């Protein structure tokens, strides 16, 4: 006999986030090393962030927030020896 109370259900703490990327070929996933190469979906420079089609939030300080909640610390270049100023 099989009833609702005897069924085992598995509940996960993470929800699946659907991909916003409809491009062909598809953009890099949020887990890819080249995730920043995904297509820009929304850009709000006045607020300091942009959203990519793979669900990654990019911040103006080069930090990132991944769709699963992981944080990528800002990763600006350390040296300024190669910075060129326009005349």
CSV table of N, CA and C in Angstrom, one decimal, residues 8-77:
chain,number,residue,atom,x,y,z
A,8,UNK,N,8.8,9.1,0.5
A,8,UNK,CA,10.0,9.9,1.0
A,8,UNK,C,10.2,11.0,-0.1
A,9,UNK,N,10.4,12.2,0.4
A,9,UNK,CA,10.7,13.3,-0.5
A,9,UNK,C,12.0,13.9,-0.1
A,10,UNK,N,12.8,14.2,-1.1
A,10,UNK,CA,14.1,14.8,-0.9
A,10,UNK,C,13.9,16.3,-1.2
A,11,UNK,N,14.4,17.1,-0.2
A,11,UNK,CA,14.3,18.6,-0.4
A,11,UNK,C,15.8,19.1,-0.5
A,12,UNK,N,16.1,19.8,-1.5
A,12,UNK,CA,17.4,20.4,-1.6
A,12,UNK,C,17.4,21.8,-1.1
A,13,UNK,N,18.5,22.3,-0.6
A,13,UNK,CA,18.6,23.6,-0.1
A,13,UNK,C,18.9,24.6,-1.2
A,14,UNK,N,19.4,24.1,-2.4
A,14,UNK,CA,19.7,25.0,-3.5
A,14,UNK,C,18.6,24.8,-4.6
A,15,UNK,N,18.1,25.9,-5.1
A,15,UNK,CA,17.2,25.8,-6.2
A,15,UNK,C,17.9,25.9,-7.5
A,16,UNK,N,17.4,25.3,-8.5
A,16,UNK,CA,18.0,25.4,-9.8
A,16,UNK,C,17.6,26.7,-10.5
A,17,UNK,N,18.6,27.4,-11.0
A,17,UNK,CA,18.3,28.7,-11.6
A,17,UNK,C,18.4,28.5,-13.1
A,18,UNK,N,17.3,28.8,-13.8
A,18,UNK,CA,17.3,28.5,-15.3
A,18,UNK,C,18.2,29.5,-16.0
A,19,UNK,N,18.8,29.0,-17.0
A,19,UNK,CA,19.7,29.8,-17.8
A,19,UNK,C,19.0,30.9,-18.6
A,20,UNK,N,19.5,32.1,-18.6
A,20,UNK,CA,19.0,33.2,-19.3
A,20,UNK,C,19.5,33.2,-20.7
A,21,UNK,N,20.6,32.5,-21.0
A,21,UNK,CA,21.3,32.5,-22.3
A,21,UNK,C,20.5,31.8,-23.3
A,22,UNK,N,20.1,32.5,-24.4
A,22,UNK,CA,19.4,32.0,-25.5
A,22,UNK,C,20.3,32.1,-26.8
A,23,UNK,N,21.6,32.3,-26.6
A,23,UNK,CA,22.5,32.6,-27.7
A,23,UNK,C,23.1,31.3,-28.2
A,24,UNK,N,23.4,31.3,-29.5
A,24,UNK,CA,24.1,30.2,-30.1
A,24,UNK,C,25.4,30.6,-30.7
A,25,UNK,N,26.5,30.1,-30.3
A,25,UNK,CA,26.7,29.1,-29.3
A,25,UNK,C,26.4,29.8,-27.9
A,26,UNK,N,26.1,29.0,-27.0
A,26,UNK,CA,25.7,29.5,-25.6
A,26,UNK,C,26.9,30.1,-25.0
A,27,UNK,N,26.6,31.1,-24.1
A,27,UNK,CA,27.7,31.8,-23.3
A,27,UNK,C,28.3,30.9,-22.3
A,28,UNK,N,29.4,31.2,-21.8
A,28,UNK,CA,30.0,30.4,-20.7
A,28,UNK,C,29.1,30.4,-19.5
A,29,UNK,N,29.1,29.3,-18.8
A,29,UNK,CA,28.3,29.2,-17.6
A,29,UNK,C,28.9,30.0,-16.4
A,30,UNK,N,28.2,30.2,-15.4
A,30,UNK,CA,28.7,30.9,-14.2
A,30,UNK,C,29.8,30.2,-13.5
A,31,UNK,N,30.0,28.9,-13.7
A,31,UNK,CA,31.1,28.1,-13.2
A,31,UNK,C,32.3,28.1,-14.0
A,32,UNK,N,32.2,28.6,-15.2
A,32,UNK,CA,33.4,28.6,-16.1
A,32,UNK,C,34.4,29.7,-15.8
A,33,UNK,N,35.6,29.4,-16.1
A,33,UNK,CA,36.7,30.4,-15.8
A,33,UNK,C,36.5,31.7,-16.6
A,34,UNK,N,35.9,31.6,-17.8
A,34,UNK,CA,35.6,32.7,-18.6
A,34,UNK,C,34.2,33.3,-18.5
A,35,UNK,N,33.6,33.1,-17.3
A,35,UNK,CA,32.2,33.5,-17.1
A,35,UNK,C,31.9,35.0,-17.4
A,36,UNK,N,32.9,35.8,-17.3
A,36,UNK,CA,32.8,37.3,-17.6
A,36,UNK,C,32.6,37.6,-19.1
A,37,UNK,N,32.8,36.6,-20.0
A,37,UNK,CA,32.6,36.7,-21.4
A,37,UNK,C,31.2,36.6,-21.8
A,38,UNK,N,30.3,36.3,-20.9
A,38,UNK,CA,28.8,36.1,-21.3
A,38,UNK,C,28.3,37.5,-21.7
A,39,UNK,N,27.1,37.4,-22.4
A,39,UNK,CA,26.5,38.6,-22.9
A,39,UNK,C,25.9,39.4,-21.8
A,40,UNK,N,26.0,40.8,-21.9
A,40,UNK,CA,25.4,41.7,-20.9
A,40,UNK,C,23.9,41.8,-21.1
A,41,UNK,N,23.2,41.6,-20.0
A,41,UNK,CA,21.7,41.6,-20.0
A,41,UNK,C,21.2,42.9,-19.5
A,42,UNK,N,21.8,43.4,-18.4
A,42,UNK,CA,21.4,44.7,-17.8
A,42,UNK,C,22.7,45.4,-17.3
A,43,UNK,N,22.7,46.7,-17.5
A,43,UNK,CA,23.9,47.5,-17.1
A,43,UNK,C,23.4,48.7,-16.3
A,44,UNK,N,23.9,48.8,-15.1
A,44,UNK,CA,23.5,50.0,-14.2
A,44,UNK,C,24.7,50.6,-13.6
A,45,UNK,N,25.5,51.4,-14.4
A,45,UNK,CA,26.7,52.0,-13.9
A,45,UNK,C,26.5,53.0,-12.8
A,46,UNK,N,25.3,53.6,-12.7
A,46,UNK,CA,25.0,54.5,-11.6
A,46,UNK,C,24.8,53.8,-10.3
A,47,UNK,N,24.6,52.5,-10.4
A,47,UNK,CA,24.5,51.6,-9.2
A,47,UNK,C,25.7,50.8,-9.0
A,48,UNK,N,26.6,50.7,-10.0
A,48,UNK,CA,27.8,50.0,-9.9
A,48,UNK,C,27.7,48.5,-10.2
A,49,UNK,N,26.7,48.0,-11.0
A,49,UNK,CA,26.6,46.6,-11.3
A,49,UNK,C,26.1,46.3,-12.7
A,50,UNK,N,26.4,45.1,-13.1
A,50,UNK,CA,25.9,44.6,-14.4
A,50,UNK,C,25.5,43.2,-14.3
A,51,UNK,N,24.5,42.8,-15.0
A,51,UNK,CA,24.0,41.4,-15.0
A,51,UNK,C,24.4,40.7,-16.3
A,52,UNK,N,25.0,39.5,-16.3
A,52,UNK,CA,25.3,38.8,-17.5
A,52,UNK,C,24.2,37.7,-17.7
A,53,UNK,N,24.1,37.2,-18.9
A,53,UNK,CA,23.1,36.2,-19.2
A,53,UNK,C,23.3,34.9,-18.5
A,54,UNK,N,24.5,34.6,-18.0
A,54,UNK,CA,24.7,33.4,-17.2
A,54,UNK,C,24.3,33.6,-15.7
A,55,UNK,N,23.7,34.7,-15.4
A,55,UNK,CA,23.3,35.0,-14.0
A,55,UNK,C,24.3,35.6,-13.1
A,56,UNK,N,25.5,35.9,-13.6
A,56,UNK,CA,26.5,36.5,-12.8
A,56,UNK,C,26.3,38.0,-12.7
A,57,UNK,N,26.4,38.5,-11.4
A,57,UNK,CA,26.4,40.0,-11.2
A,57,UNK,C,27.8,40.4,-11.1
A,58,UNK,N,28.2,41.4,-12.0
A,58,UNK,CA,29.5,42.0,-12.0
A,58,UNK,C,29.4,43.3,-11.3
A,59,UNK,N,30.3,43.6,-10.4
A,59,UNK,CA,30.4,44.9,-9.7
A,59,UNK,C,31.5,45.7,-10.3
A,60,UNK,N,31.4,47.1,-10.1
A,60,UNK,CA,32.4,48.0,-10.7
A,60,UNK,C,33.8,47.8,-10.1
A,61,UNK,N,33.8,47.2,-8.9
A,61,UNK,CA,35.1,47.0,-8.2
A,61,UNK,C,35.7,45.6,-8.7
A,62,UNK,N,35.1,45.0,-9.7
A,62,UNK,CA,35.5,43.7,-10.3
A,62,UNK,C,35.1,42.5,-9.5
A,63,UNK,N,34.4,42.7,-8.4
A,63,UNK,CA,33.9,41.6,-7.6
A,63,UNK,C,32.7,41.0,-8.4
A,64,UNK,N,32.3,39.8,-8.0
A,64,UNK,CA,31.2,39.1,-8.7
A,64,UNK,C,30.4,38.4,-7.6
A,65,UNK,N,29.1,38.2,-8.0
A,65,UNK,CA,28.2,37.4,-7.2
A,65,UNK,C,27.6,36.4,-8.2
A,66,UNK,N,27.9,35.1,-7.9
A,66,UNK,CA,27.4,34.0,-8.7
A,66,UNK,C,26.0,33.6,-8.4
A,67,UNK,N,25.3,33.0,-9.3
A,67,UNK,CA,23.9,32.7,-9.1
A,67,UNK,C,23.6,31.8,-7.9
A,68,UNK,N,24.6,31.0,-7.5
A,68,UNK,CA,24.4,30.1,-6.4
A,68,UNK,C,24.8,30.7,-5.1
A,69,UNK,N,25.1,32.0,-5.1
A,69,UNK,CA,25.4,32.8,-3.9
A,69,UNK,C,26.9,32.9,-3.6
A,70,UNK,N,27.7,32.2,-4.3
A,70,UNK,CA,29.2,32.4,-4.0
A,70,UNK,C,29.6,33.8,-4.4
A,71,UNK,N,30.6,34.3,-3.7
A,71,UNK,CA,31.2,35.6,-3.9
A,71,UNK,C,32.6,35.4,-4.5
A,72,UNK,N,32.9,36.2,-5.5
A,72,UNK,CA,34.2,36.2,-6.1
A,72,UNK,C,34.8,37.6,-5.7
A,73,UNK,N,35.9,37.6,-5.0
A,73,UNK,CA,36.5,38.9,-4.5
A,73,UNK,C,36.9,39.7,-5.7
A,74,UNK,N,37.0,41.0,-5.5
A,74,UNK,CA,37.5,41.9,-6.6
A,74,UNK,C,38.9,41.4,-7.0
A,75,UNK,N,39.1,41.5,-8.3
A,75,UNK,CA,40.4,41.0,-8.9
A,75,UNK,C,41.0,42.0,-9.9
A,76,UNK,N,41.1,43.2,-9.4
A,76,UNK,CA,41.7,44.3,-10.2
A,76,UNK,C,43.2,44.0,-10.3
A,77,UNK,N,43.8,44.4,-11.4
A,77,UNK,CA,45.3,44.2,-11.6
A,77,UNK,C,46.0,45.0,-10.5
